[in-house]
């Protein structure tokens, strides 16, 4: 027997309608390319999103057509999220930090019809133009006063495009399984792969992320997503914040600027900020050097890479800020686990709580987890057994755009292979130990590069650290620690290695340390291990 409940589709436009009705006056503050501090309201953004929807329809777009953005986090980008998806078109966010060949590949593979761009990316697109000839036109996200001269075909100024339209549009209704957004993962091998979200997955993911043990956003909160709108939809915050009616602070091109982030947090009363560890390193360094304390901030949501213990401790002890670690992937919209304290664990000591906080987090409703060995057998949740991590759920991708199952990333019984290696403890807390490709095997035993990196980063003279496996005549592979010293510090190899004493098993201690000025990073701020391995391709351990 079927139930007798209404069948209203879960559409991105329903978030826009809700936000506009219940939280019209909530503020959205943006740093934009043409205004250091732009202020508007949810009502303004949603009105303009409808004007944009009308303008796009006039350009002849059809349901399913891809409309790309290449832009920082600001109110116009948010309007495009709603204007494009709300109409049934697909909002394809592009990471401007990718290599030109990757950008060309992505734009052509996605068959983007129009591209919305920040002024600063106009020269980049002009250079790519000969290779992206199928794009019909470009919208420059500014007003007429700041519109640059450009050779881009059919270039139109954003404010002019939407200014010509009325806001009477009613959002069309369609199947909730319709594609809403597209984001390519900047894979470390092969061509980037497109993850195609739908309206249903997006709304469900936003719903779940609002729960207190997940992101825990309410209408009383102010949130600063420093994670870019082009990186897995800024972890869904553009949707969840509008669903909750939270005040949104968007840092525009100031993502990597510790001082600018500090000023935004304090002046706008930001309670909660979200970003990858590298971003917070910059902010914490700025606070340390300038003698500043983060008074407004209560919580940071940190993910995208392992969060060093020292960072969680600095936030806690110096700024009274709680760190909520999260783990997920572009393929997972992205949330898979978040790290909050479970009932029964309140009595842990401060140090034990810190240890727990370095784990990626525990399962949230809607994303199933399992770890398996090389034969695909499920492993126990004892915090010791490690294996390939697989996930399943309504906001996990079932395939990649136009790859028709050829990526080989799904098991026969319908689970997605994350490519991460993990342990899960009795309480259900997941710890990521490595990427499958980064695992270091020494004498047949496995060493966690992430744990060594986290330990090294606990040393006050270390700014950043990465560990790679280097071939070794006796042990097959041994860990090499690559360190960037903190400014003005003179750390040497012996002191660095002595720091591991008592913190990790003695046979895990890296065999050697290499000091470098900087580590290579991916477009999303993670250490690029492939590049690092190339850099150290000719390296050999010193003979004992
Ligand atoms: P992306 O799709 O670019 O967001 O990258 C996803 C990958 O980032 C995951 O598969 C992990 O390897 C890594 N990652 C994300 N969050 C964490 C975390 N909390 N700890 C360790 N690695 C993480």
CSV table of C-alpha atoms in Angstrom, one decimal, residues 39-408:
chain,number,residue,atom,x,y,z
A,39,UNK,CA,25.5,44.6,1.2
A,40,UNK,CA,22.2,43.2,0.1
A,41,UNK,CA,19.4,41.0,1.4
A,42,UNK,CA,18.1,37.5,0.6
A,43,UNK,CA,15.1,39.2,-1.0
A,44,UNK,CA,17.4,41.2,-3.3
A,45,UNK,CA,19.3,38.1,-4.3
A,46,UNK,CA,16.3,36.0,-5.0
A,47,UNK,CA,14.5,38.8,-6.9
A,48,UNK,CA,17.6,39.2,-9.1
A,49,UNK,CA,17.9,35.4,-9.5
A,50,UNK,CA,14.4,35.5,-11.1
A,51,UNK,CA,15.4,38.3,-13.4
A,52,UNK,CA,18.4,36.3,-14.4
A,53,UNK,CA,16.3,33.2,-15.0
A,54,UNK,CA,14.1,35.3,-17.4
A,55,UNK,CA,17.2,36.6,-19.2
A,56,UNK,CA,18.6,33.1,-19.6
A,57,UNK,CA,15.4,31.9,-21.1
A,58,UNK,CA,15.5,34.7,-23.6
A,59,UNK,CA,19.0,33.5,-24.7
A,60,UNK,CA,17.3,30.4,-25.9
A,61,UNK,CA,18.6,28.0,-23.2
A,62,UNK,CA,16.8,24.7,-22.8
A,63,UNK,CA,16.4,22.4,-19.7
A,64,UNK,CA,19.7,20.5,-19.1
A,65,UNK,CA,21.9,23.1,-20.9
A,66,UNK,CA,25.1,23.9,-19.1
A,67,UNK,CA,25.8,27.5,-18.0
A,68,UNK,CA,29.3,27.9,-16.5
A,69,UNK,CA,30.7,30.2,-13.9
A,70,UNK,CA,34.3,31.2,-13.3
A,71,UNK,CA,34.2,33.4,-10.3
A,72,UNK,CA,34.9,34.0,-6.6
A,73,UNK,CA,32.3,33.9,-3.8
A,74,UNK,CA,30.0,36.9,-4.0
A,75,UNK,CA,26.3,37.7,-4.2
A,76,UNK,CA,26.2,37.6,-8.0
A,77,UNK,CA,27.6,34.1,-8.0
A,78,UNK,CA,24.9,33.1,-5.5
A,79,UNK,CA,22.2,34.6,-7.8
A,80,UNK,CA,23.6,32.5,-10.7
A,81,UNK,CA,23.4,29.4,-8.5
A,82,UNK,CA,19.6,30.0,-8.1
A,83,UNK,CA,18.9,31.6,-11.4
A,84,UNK,CA,20.5,28.8,-13.5
A,85,UNK,CA,19.4,25.8,-11.5
A,86,UNK,CA,16.0,27.3,-10.7
A,87,UNK,CA,15.2,27.3,-14.4
A,88,UNK,CA,16.2,23.7,-14.9
A,89,UNK,CA,19.6,24.6,-16.5
A,90,UNK,CA,22.8,23.1,-15.1
A,91,UNK,CA,25.1,25.5,-13.1
A,92,UNK,CA,28.7,24.4,-14.0
A,93,UNK,CA,31.1,26.0,-11.6
A,94,UNK,CA,34.7,26.1,-12.8
A,95,UNK,CA,37.9,26.3,-10.7
A,96,UNK,CA,39.9,29.2,-12.2
A,97,UNK,CA,43.1,27.8,-10.6
A,98,UNK,CA,43.2,24.8,-12.9
A,99,UNK,CA,45.8,24.6,-15.7
A,100,UNK,CA,44.6,26.1,-19.0
A,101,UNK,CA,44.5,22.6,-20.7
A,102,UNK,CA,42.2,21.4,-17.9
A,103,UNK,CA,40.0,24.5,-18.3
A,104,UNK,CA,39.7,23.9,-22.0
A,105,UNK,CA,38.9,20.2,-21.5
A,106,UNK,CA,36.2,20.9,-18.9
A,107,UNK,CA,34.5,23.7,-20.9
A,108,UNK,CA,34.4,21.5,-24.0
A,109,UNK,CA,33.4,18.3,-22.2
A,110,UNK,CA,30.6,20.1,-20.4
A,111,UNK,CA,29.5,21.8,-23.7
A,112,UNK,CA,29.0,25.0,-21.8
A,113,UNK,CA,26.7,27.4,-23.8
A,114,UNK,CA,27.4,30.5,-21.8
A,115,UNK,CA,30.1,31.5,-19.3
A,116,UNK,CA,29.6,33.9,-16.4
A,117,UNK,CA,33.0,35.4,-15.4
A,118,UNK,CA,34.5,37.7,-12.9
A,119,UNK,CA,36.3,40.7,-14.5
A,120,UNK,CA,39.7,39.3,-13.4
A,121,UNK,CA,39.2,36.1,-15.4
A,122,UNK,CA,38.4,37.9,-18.7
A,123,UNK,CA,42.0,37.9,-19.9
A,124,UNK,CA,42.3,34.2,-19.1
A,125,UNK,CA,39.2,33.4,-21.1
A,126,UNK,CA,40.4,35.6,-24.0
A,127,UNK,CA,43.5,33.4,-24.1
A,128,UNK,CA,41.5,30.2,-24.1
A,129,UNK,CA,39.0,31.5,-26.7
A,130,UNK,CA,40.6,29.8,-29.8
A,131,UNK,CA,40.1,26.4,-28.1
A,132,UNK,CA,36.6,27.0,-26.7
A,133,UNK,CA,34.9,28.2,-29.8
A,134,UNK,CA,31.5,26.5,-29.0
A,135,UNK,CA,30.7,28.8,-26.1
A,136,UNK,CA,28.0,31.2,-27.4
A,137,UNK,CA,28.6,34.1,-25.2
A,138,UNK,CA,30.1,35.5,-22.0
A,139,UNK,CA,28.5,37.5,-19.1
A,140,UNK,CA,30.9,39.7,-17.2
A,141,UNK,CA,29.9,39.8,-13.5
A,142,UNK,CA,30.0,43.6,-13.0
A,143,UNK,CA,28.1,46.8,-13.8
A,144,UNK,CA,28.6,49.1,-16.9
A,145,UNK,CA,30.9,51.4,-15.0
A,146,UNK,CA,33.4,48.5,-14.5
A,147,UNK,CA,32.9,46.6,-17.7
A,148,UNK,CA,36.3,46.0,-19.3
A,149,UNK,CA,37.1,46.1,-23.0
A,150,UNK,CA,37.1,42.6,-24.3
A,151,UNK,CA,37.4,40.4,-27.4
A,152,UNK,CA,35.1,37.8,-25.9
A,153,UNK,CA,32.2,37.2,-28.3
A,154,UNK,CA,28.7,38.4,-27.3
A,155,UNK,CA,30.1,39.8,-24.1
A,156,UNK,CA,27.5,41.4,-21.9
A,157,UNK,CA,27.6,43.1,-18.6
A,158,UNK,CA,25.7,41.1,-15.8
A,159,UNK,CA,23.8,44.2,-14.5
A,160,UNK,CA,22.7,45.1,-18.0
A,161,UNK,CA,21.6,41.5,-18.7
A,162,UNK,CA,19.4,41.2,-15.6
A,163,UNK,CA,18.4,44.9,-15.4
A,164,UNK,CA,16.4,44.5,-18.6
A,165,UNK,CA,14.1,41.8,-17.1
A,166,UNK,CA,11.2,42.0,-14.7
A,167,UNK,CA,11.1,39.8,-11.6
A,168,UNK,CA,7.7,38.4,-12.3
A,169,UNK,CA,9.0,35.0,-13.3
A,170,UNK,CA,7.6,32.0,-11.5
A,171,UNK,CA,10.1,29.1,-11.1
A,172,UNK,CA,9.2,26.2,-13.4
A,173,UNK,CA,8.3,22.9,-11.8
A,174,UNK,CA,9.9,19.7,-13.0
A,175,UNK,CA,11.2,16.3,-11.9
A,176,UNK,CA,13.4,16.5,-8.8
A,177,UNK,CA,15.9,14.1,-10.5
A,178,UNK,CA,16.7,16.8,-13.1
A,179,UNK,CA,20.4,17.8,-13.1
A,180,UNK,CA,21.1,21.0,-11.2
A,181,UNK,CA,24.8,21.5,-11.0
A,182,UNK,CA,28.1,20.2,-12.4
A,183,UNK,CA,31.5,20.2,-10.8
A,184,UNK,CA,34.6,18.5,-12.2
A,185,UNK,CA,37.1,16.8,-9.8
A,186,UNK,CA,40.6,17.9,-10.6
A,187,UNK,CA,41.8,14.3,-10.5
A,188,UNK,CA,45.5,13.8,-10.0
A,189,UNK,CA,45.6,11.3,-12.9
A,190,UNK,CA,43.7,11.4,-16.2
A,191,UNK,CA,41.2,14.0,-17.3
A,192,UNK,CA,39.0,15.7,-14.8
A,193,UNK,CA,35.7,13.9,-14.2
A,194,UNK,CA,32.3,15.7,-14.0
A,195,UNK,CA,30.0,15.1,-11.0
A,196,UNK,CA,26.4,15.9,-12.0
A,197,UNK,CA,24.2,16.8,-9.0
A,198,UNK,CA,20.5,16.8,-9.2
A,199,UNK,CA,17.8,18.9,-7.4
A,200,UNK,CA,16.8,16.0,-5.0
A,201,UNK,CA,20.4,15.3,-4.0
A,202,UNK,CA,21.1,18.9,-3.4
A,203,UNK,CA,18.1,19.6,-1.3
A,204,UNK,CA,18.5,16.4,0.8
A,205,UNK,CA,22.2,17.2,1.4
A,206,UNK,CA,21.3,20.7,2.5
A,207,UNK,CA,18.6,19.4,4.8
A,208,UNK,CA,20.9,17.0,6.5
A,209,UNK,CA,23.8,19.5,6.8
A,210,UNK,CA,21.6,21.8,8.9
A,211,UNK,CA,21.4,19.2,11.7
A,212,UNK,CA,23.2,20.2,15.0
A,213,UNK,CA,25.7,17.3,14.7
A,214,UNK,CA,26.5,18.2,11.1
A,215,UNK,CA,27.0,21.9,10.3
A,216,UNK,CA,24.3,23.0,12.7
A,217,UNK,CA,23.2,26.2,11.0
A,218,UNK,CA,20.2,28.3,12.3
A,219,UNK,CA,18.6,31.6,11.3
A,220,UNK,CA,20.6,33.2,14.1
A,221,UNK,CA,23.9,32.3,12.6
A,222,UNK,CA,26.4,34.2,10.4
A,223,UNK,CA,28.5,31.9,8.2
A,224,UNK,CA,31.6,32.7,6.1
A,225,UNK,CA,32.2,30.0,3.4
A,226,UNK,CA,35.9,30.4,2.6
A,227,UNK,CA,35.5,27.2,0.6
A,228,UNK,CA,35.0,28.5,-3.0
A,229,UNK,CA,31.6,28.3,-4.7
A,230,UNK,CA,33.5,26.3,-7.4
A,231,UNK,CA,34.6,23.6,-5.0
A,232,UNK,CA,31.7,21.1,-4.5
A,233,UNK,CA,29.2,23.9,-4.3
A,234,UNK,CA,31.0,25.5,-1.3
A,235,UNK,CA,30.1,22.3,0.6
A,236,UNK,CA,26.4,23.1,0.0
A,237,UNK,CA,26.4,26.2,2.1
A,238,UNK,CA,24.8,28.4,-0.6
A,239,UNK,CA,21.8,26.1,-0.2
A,240,UNK,CA,21.8,25.3,3.5
A,241,UNK,CA,22.4,28.9,4.6
A,242,UNK,CA,19.4,30.0,2.5
A,243,UNK,CA,17.3,27.2,3.9
A,244,UNK,CA,18.1,28.2,7.4
A,245,UNK,CA,18.0,32.0,6.8
A,246,UNK,CA,21.5,32.5,8.1
A,247,UNK,CA,23.5,35.6,7.3
A,248,UNK,CA,26.0,34.9,4.6
A,249,UNK,CA,29.4,36.6,4.3
A,250,UNK,CA,31.1,36.0,1.0
A,251,UNK,CA,34.9,36.9,0.8
A,252,UNK,CA,35.2,37.3,-3.0
A,253,UNK,CA,38.8,37.3,-4.1
A,254,UNK,CA,40.1,37.6,-0.5
A,255,UNK,CA,40.0,33.8,0.2
A,256,UNK,CA,43.7,33.5,0.9
A,257,UNK,CA,44.2,36.8,2.8
A,258,UNK,CA,44.5,36.1,6.5
A,259,UNK,CA,44.1,39.8,7.4
A,260,UNK,CA,41.0,40.3,5.2
A,261,UNK,CA,39.4,37.2,6.6
A,262,UNK,CA,40.1,38.3,10.2
A,263,UNK,CA,38.5,41.7,9.5
A,264,UNK,CA,35.4,40.2,7.9
A,265,UNK,CA,35.0,37.8,10.8
A,266,UNK,CA,35.2,40.5,13.4
A,267,UNK,CA,33.3,43.2,11.7
A,268,UNK,CA,30.4,41.1,10.4
A,269,UNK,CA,30.2,39.0,13.6
A,270,UNK,CA,30.9,35.6,11.8
A,271,UNK,CA,30.1,32.7,14.2
A,272,UNK,CA,31.0,30.0,11.8
A,273,UNK,CA,33.5,29.7,9.0
A,274,UNK,CA,34.2,26.8,6.6
A,275,UNK,CA,37.3,26.1,4.6
A,276,UNK,CA,40.3,23.8,3.9
A,277,UNK,CA,43.2,23.6,6.4
A,278,UNK,CA,45.5,25.8,4.3
A,279,UNK,CA,43.1,28.7,4.5
A,280,UNK,CA,43.1,28.5,8.3
A,281,UNK,CA,46.9,28.3,8.5
A,282,UNK,CA,47.0,31.7,6.8
A,283,UNK,CA,44.4,33.1,9.2
A,284,UNK,CA,46.1,31.7,12.3
A,285,UNK,CA,49.5,32.9,11.2
A,286,UNK,CA,48.1,36.4,10.7
A,287,UNK,CA,46.5,36.4,14.2
A,288,UNK,CA,49.8,35.2,15.7
A,289,UNK,CA,51.9,37.8,14.0
A,290,UNK,CA,49.5,40.7,14.5
A,291,UNK,CA,48.6,39.7,18.1
A,292,UNK,CA,44.9,39.4,17.3
A,293,UNK,CA,42.3,37.1,18.8
A,294,UNK,CA,39.2,35.8,17.0
A,295,UNK,CA,36.5,37.0,19.3
A,296,UNK,CA,33.4,36.6,17.1
A,297,UNK,CA,34.1,33.2,15.8
A,298,UNK,CA,32.7,30.2,17.6
A,299,UNK,CA,33.2,27.3,15.2
A,300,UNK,CA,35.2,26.4,12.1
A,301,UNK,CA,34.2,23.6,9.8
A,302,UNK,CA,37.4,22.3,8.3
A,303,UNK,CA,37.8,19.5,5.7
A,304,UNK,CA,39.0,18.7,2.3
A,305,UNK,CA,42.3,17.5,3.8
A,306,UNK,CA,43.4,16.1,7.2
A,307,UNK,CA,43.2,18.7,9.9
A,308,UNK,CA,46.5,18.9,11.9
A,309,UNK,CA,46.1,18.5,15.7
A,310,UNK,CA,48.1,21.7,16.2
A,311,UNK,CA,45.5,23.6,14.2
A,312,UNK,CA,42.6,22.3,16.3
A,313,UNK,CA,44.6,23.1,19.4
A,314,UNK,CA,45.5,26.7,18.3
A,315,UNK,CA,41.9,27.4,17.5
A,316,UNK,CA,40.8,26.0,20.9
A,317,UNK,CA,43.5,27.4,23.2
A,318,UNK,CA,44.3,30.8,21.6
A,319,UNK,CA,40.9,31.7,20.2
A,320,UNK,CA,38.3,29.6,22.1
A,321,UNK,CA,37.1,28.3,18.7
A,322,UNK,CA,35.8,24.8,18.3
A,323,UNK,CA,36.9,22.9,15.2
A,324,UNK,CA,34.5,20.6,13.5
A,325,UNK,CA,36.3,18.4,11.1
A,326,UNK,CA,34.5,17.0,8.1
A,327,UNK,CA,35.3,14.5,5.4
A,328,UNK,CA,33.7,14.2,2.0
A,329,UNK,CA,34.3,14.4,-1.7
A,330,UNK,CA,33.1,16.2,-4.8
A,331,UNK,CA,31.4,12.9,-5.7
A,332,UNK,CA,29.5,13.1,-2.4
A,333,UNK,CA,28.1,16.7,-2.6
A,334,UNK,CA,30.4,16.6,-0.4
A,335,UNK,CA,29.4,15.6,3.2
A,336,UNK,CA,30.2,12.1,4.4
A,337,UNK,CA,31.1,12.5,8.0
A,338,UNK,CA,31.4,15.3,10.5
A,339,UNK,CA,33.2,15.3,13.9
A,340,UNK,CA,31.1,16.2,16.8
A,341,UNK,CA,31.0,14.7,20.3
A,342,UNK,CA,28.7,11.7,20.9
A,343,UNK,CA,26.7,11.2,24.0
A,344,UNK,CA,28.8,9.3,26.5
A,345,UNK,CA,32.0,10.9,25.4
A,346,UNK,CA,31.5,14.2,27.3
A,347,UNK,CA,33.8,13.0,30.2
A,348,UNK,CA,36.9,12.6,28.0
A,349,UNK,CA,39.8,14.7,29.1
A,350,UNK,CA,40.7,17.8,27.0
A,351,UNK,CA,43.6,15.9,25.5
A,352,UNK,CA,41.4,12.9,24.6
A,353,UNK,CA,38.9,15.2,23.0
A,354,UNK,CA,41.7,16.7,21.0
A,355,UNK,CA,42.7,13.3,19.8
A,356,UNK,CA,39.2,12.5,18.8
A,357,UNK,CA,38.9,15.8,17.0
A,358,UNK,CA,41.7,14.8,14.7
A,359,UNK,CA,39.6,12.0,13.3
A,360,UNK,CA,37.5,12.9,10.1
A,361,UNK,CA,34.2,12.4,11.9
A,362,UNK,CA,31.3,10.0,12.4
A,363,UNK,CA,28.5,8.9,10.1
A,364,UNK,CA,25.6,11.2,9.4
A,365,UNK,CA,22.2,10.0,8.4
A,366,UNK,CA,22.0,9.5,4.6
A,367,UNK,CA,25.6,8.4,3.9
A,368,UNK,CA,26.4,4.7,4.5
A,369,UNK,CA,30.1,3.8,5.1
A,370,UNK,CA,32.1,0.6,5.0
A,371,UNK,CA,35.7,-0.4,4.9
A,372,UNK,CA,36.9,-3.4,2.9
A,373,UNK,CA,40.1,-5.4,2.4
A,374,UNK,CA,41.7,-6.2,-1.0
A,375,UNK,CA,39.2,-9.0,-1.6
A,376,UNK,CA,36.2,-6.8,-0.9
A,377,UNK,CA,35.5,-8.4,2.6
A,378,UNK,CA,34.1,-5.9,5.1
A,379,UNK,CA,36.5,-5.1,7.9
A,380,UNK,CA,35.6,-4.6,11.6
A,381,UNK,CA,34.9,-1.2,13.1
A,382,UNK,CA,37.6,-1.5,15.8
A,383,UNK,CA,39.7,1.6,15.0
A,384,UNK,CA,42.6,-0.7,14.0
A,385,UNK,CA,41.7,-2.5,10.8
A,386,UNK,CA,42.2,-0.3,7.8
A,387,UNK,CA,40.8,-0.7,4.3
A,388,UNK,CA,39.4,0.9,1.2
A,389,UNK,CA,36.5,3.2,2.2
A,390,UNK,CA,33.3,2.8,0.2
A,391,UNK,CA,30.1,4.9,0.6
A,392,UNK,CA,26.5,4.8,-0.6
A,393,UNK,CA,23.6,7.3,-0.4
A,394,UNK,CA,21.2,9.7,-2.1
A,395,UNK,CA,23.8,12.5,-2.5
A,396,UNK,CA,26.7,10.2,-3.7
A,397,UNK,CA,27.3,10.1,-7.5
A,398,UNK,CA,26.2,7.0,-9.3
A,399,UNK,CA,28.4,7.7,-12.3
A,400,UNK,CA,30.4,10.5,-13.9
A,401,UNK,CA,29.1,12.9,-16.6
A,402,UNK,CA,29.3,11.2,-20.0
A,403,UNK,CA,31.5,8.3,-18.8
A,404,UNK,CA,28.8,5.6,-18.7
A,405,UNK,CA,30.4,3.5,-16.0
A,406,UNK,CA,33.8,3.4,-17.6
A,407,UNK,CA,35.5,5.1,-14.6
A,408,UNK,CA,35.4,1.8,-12.7
